[in-house]
Amino acid sequence: MESLRDLRAPASLRAGALELAILAGHVLLYPTGLAAERPERAPRPRDGAADEPPNGPADGRPTGQPGGRADEGRATPLPGRGAPDHPPVVLLHGFADNRSVFVLLRRSLSRHGWRHLECLNHSLLTCDIRTAAVALGHRIEGICARTGHKEVDIVGHSLGGLIARYYIQCLHGDQRVRTLVTLGTPHSGTTVAPLASAHPVVRQMRPDSEVIEELRGPAPGCRTRFVGFWSDLDRLMVPVETARIEHPDLNTENVQVTGVGHLALPVHPAVTAAIRQALETTHPTGVPDSISIA
């Protein structure tokens, strides 16, 4: 056992140094992501492309939730002739963060053929995951109406993945979301930083919270495909396996990442390459079971 700790120590030190470097860079970029991106006008939807899902736009969700229309991401141009017509990709950041965390991932997707990418800021004043999920549903309806696509894909980092999963699993969002990719998301709840539980959203990320209990409930017929990236050195996920998606009713794949921490998941080139693979197909082939980062 001691020898295993010795082997892990260098990797842990490297991951810690990388986390600090990423944190420093993100502090510099953070102000650039405070303002919401403005959506561009897109061509009129294809006939019938943006019809309401069978269960309606999330069961009577109220309007005017934090992070509503004003927080929609800037719509990039639709694919040109001959380019793959990927569904729009919605990028959702984590707790106390903003869209600047996705600068590198967005650039990577854009360079590889994705033409419609939207980074959404959920409000810093949001104190309830359910409310944030309702607001997400409104924004996705707007994205589908603007782009003419019936479905979107979502990439959620940390809390962002939990908000997206709640929308999909509890608000009929599976009618709109083809694939959800989560990065370091506490699907079973995390016990890290007990003092942070003063914030209501942090309390909802605890293993015994009502939100986590709802997500453990039955989800028969859920159409969305889930891909969960989890890291063995993620210090914010306690235990680290909580970032795995485990549910008997869901179509799930889990990708173990070794050698990086929580902040590196949205930015490391090896992880972003695997995210692209996950979004390119609705089948498990081509998506790795694990990624080792030296």
Short mmCIF file of N, CA, C and O in Angstrom, two decimals, residues 5 18 23 41 60-61 71-72 107 111 119 143 145 149 153 163 174 183 195 215 229-230 232 244 253 257 261:
data_model
loop_
_atom_site.label_atom_id
_atom_site.label_comp_id
_atom_site.label_asym_id
_atom_site.label_seq_id
_atom_site.Cartn_x
_atom_site.Cartn_y
_atom_site.Cartn_z
N ARG A 5 1.18 4.54 -2.78
CA ARG A 5 1.18 5.97 -2.48
C ARG A 5 2.40 6.65 -3.08
O ARG A 5 2.34 7.77 -3.59
N LEU A 18 -0.47 21.65 -12.17
CA LEU A 18 -1.29 22.01 -13.34
C LEU A 18 -2.56 22.74 -12.90
O LEU A 18 -2.97 23.72 -13.53
N LEU A 23 -5.71 27.58 -12.67
CA LEU A 23 -6.44 28.54 -11.84
C LEU A 23 -5.93 29.95 -12.09
O LEU A 23 -6.73 30.89 -12.21
N ARG A 41 -28.66 36.16 -35.04
CA ARG A 41 -29.82 35.69 -35.80
C ARG A 41 -29.39 34.51 -36.66
O ARG A 41 -28.32 34.52 -37.24
N GLY A 60 -44.73 23.69 -18.00
CA GLY A 60 -45.20 24.93 -17.39
C GLY A 60 -44.12 25.67 -16.65
O GLY A 60 -44.37 26.30 -15.63
N ARG A 61 -42.88 25.63 -17.16
CA ARG A 61 -41.81 26.35 -16.49
C ARG A 61 -42.12 27.84 -16.46
O ARG A 61 -42.57 28.40 -17.45
N ASP A 71 -28.99 35.65 -21.06
CA ASP A 71 -27.77 34.91 -20.81
C ASP A 71 -27.45 33.88 -21.88
O ASP A 71 -26.55 33.08 -21.72
N GLU A 72 -28.19 33.88 -23.00
CA GLU A 72 -27.92 32.90 -24.03
C GLU A 72 -26.56 33.14 -24.64
O GLU A 72 -26.10 34.27 -24.77
N ARG A 107 -12.94 26.52 -28.71
CA ARG A 107 -12.05 26.67 -29.85
C ARG A 107 -11.76 25.33 -30.51
O ARG A 107 -11.73 25.22 -31.74
N ARG A 111 -12.78 24.34 -34.37
CA ARG A 111 -11.78 23.95 -35.36
C ARG A 111 -12.04 22.59 -35.97
O ARG A 111 -11.51 22.27 -37.04
N CYS A 119 -22.19 29.20 -25.11
CA CYS A 119 -21.75 29.15 -23.70
C CYS A 119 -22.77 29.94 -22.87
O CYS A 119 -22.92 31.14 -23.07
N ILE A 143 -32.78 28.15 -28.39
CA ILE A 143 -31.71 27.71 -29.30
C ILE A 143 -32.29 26.87 -30.43
O ILE A 143 -31.94 27.04 -31.61
N ALA A 145 -35.34 26.93 -31.58
CA ALA A 145 -36.15 27.78 -32.45
C ALA A 145 -35.27 28.60 -33.38
O ALA A 145 -35.60 28.79 -34.56
N HIS A 149 -32.82 23.20 -35.23
CA HIS A 149 -32.49 21.85 -34.78
C HIS A 149 -33.51 21.40 -33.75
O HIS A 149 -33.96 22.18 -32.91
N ASP A 153 -26.75 19.04 -27.97
CA ASP A 153 -25.86 18.32 -27.07
C ASP A 153 -25.43 19.29 -25.98
O ASP A 153 -25.38 20.51 -26.20
N ILE A 163 -27.06 20.44 -13.24
CA ILE A 163 -28.22 21.22 -13.70
C ILE A 163 -28.79 20.60 -14.97
O ILE A 163 -30.00 20.43 -15.12
N ASP A 174 -35.06 15.18 -21.99
CA ASP A 174 -34.56 14.15 -22.91
C ASP A 174 -35.20 14.29 -24.29
O ASP A 174 -34.69 13.73 -25.26
N LEU A 183 -18.37 16.68 -16.84
CA LEU A 183 -16.95 16.72 -16.47
C LEU A 183 -16.85 17.01 -14.98
O LEU A 183 -17.17 18.11 -14.53
N LEU A 195 -17.80 23.41 5.16
CA LEU A 195 -18.12 24.80 5.50
C LEU A 195 -18.83 25.52 4.36
O LEU A 195 -19.55 26.50 4.58
N LEU A 215 -32.64 12.48 -8.44
CA LEU A 215 -31.89 11.93 -9.57
C LEU A 215 -31.65 10.42 -9.43
O LEU A 215 -31.37 9.74 -10.42
N PHE A 229 -17.21 12.01 -17.48
CA PHE A 229 -15.75 12.03 -17.30
C PHE A 229 -15.46 12.24 -15.82
O PHE A 229 -15.96 13.19 -15.21
N TRP A 230 -14.65 11.36 -15.23
CA TRP A 230 -14.29 11.50 -13.83
C TRP A 230 -12.79 11.27 -13.67
O TRP A 230 -12.17 10.51 -14.41
N ASP A 232 -9.33 10.53 -11.17
CA ASP A 232 -8.86 9.96 -9.90
C ASP A 232 -8.18 10.98 -9.01
O ASP A 232 -7.94 10.73 -7.84
N ARG A 244 -18.99 9.54 -11.62
CA ARG A 244 -19.50 8.54 -12.54
C ARG A 244 -21.03 8.60 -12.56
O ARG A 244 -21.66 8.92 -11.54
N GLU A 253 -22.20 6.01 -20.21
CA GLU A 253 -20.81 5.61 -20.41
C GLU A 253 -19.98 6.47 -19.46
O GLU A 253 -20.27 7.65 -19.27
N VAL A 257 -10.38 9.52 -16.14
CA VAL A 257 -9.22 10.33 -16.50
C VAL A 257 -8.23 10.24 -15.36
O VAL A 257 -8.58 10.50 -14.21
N GLY A 261 -6.62 17.16 -12.36
CA GLY A 261 -7.61 17.50 -11.35
C GLY A 261 -8.87 18.10 -11.94
O GLY A 261 -9.11 18.06 -13.14
#
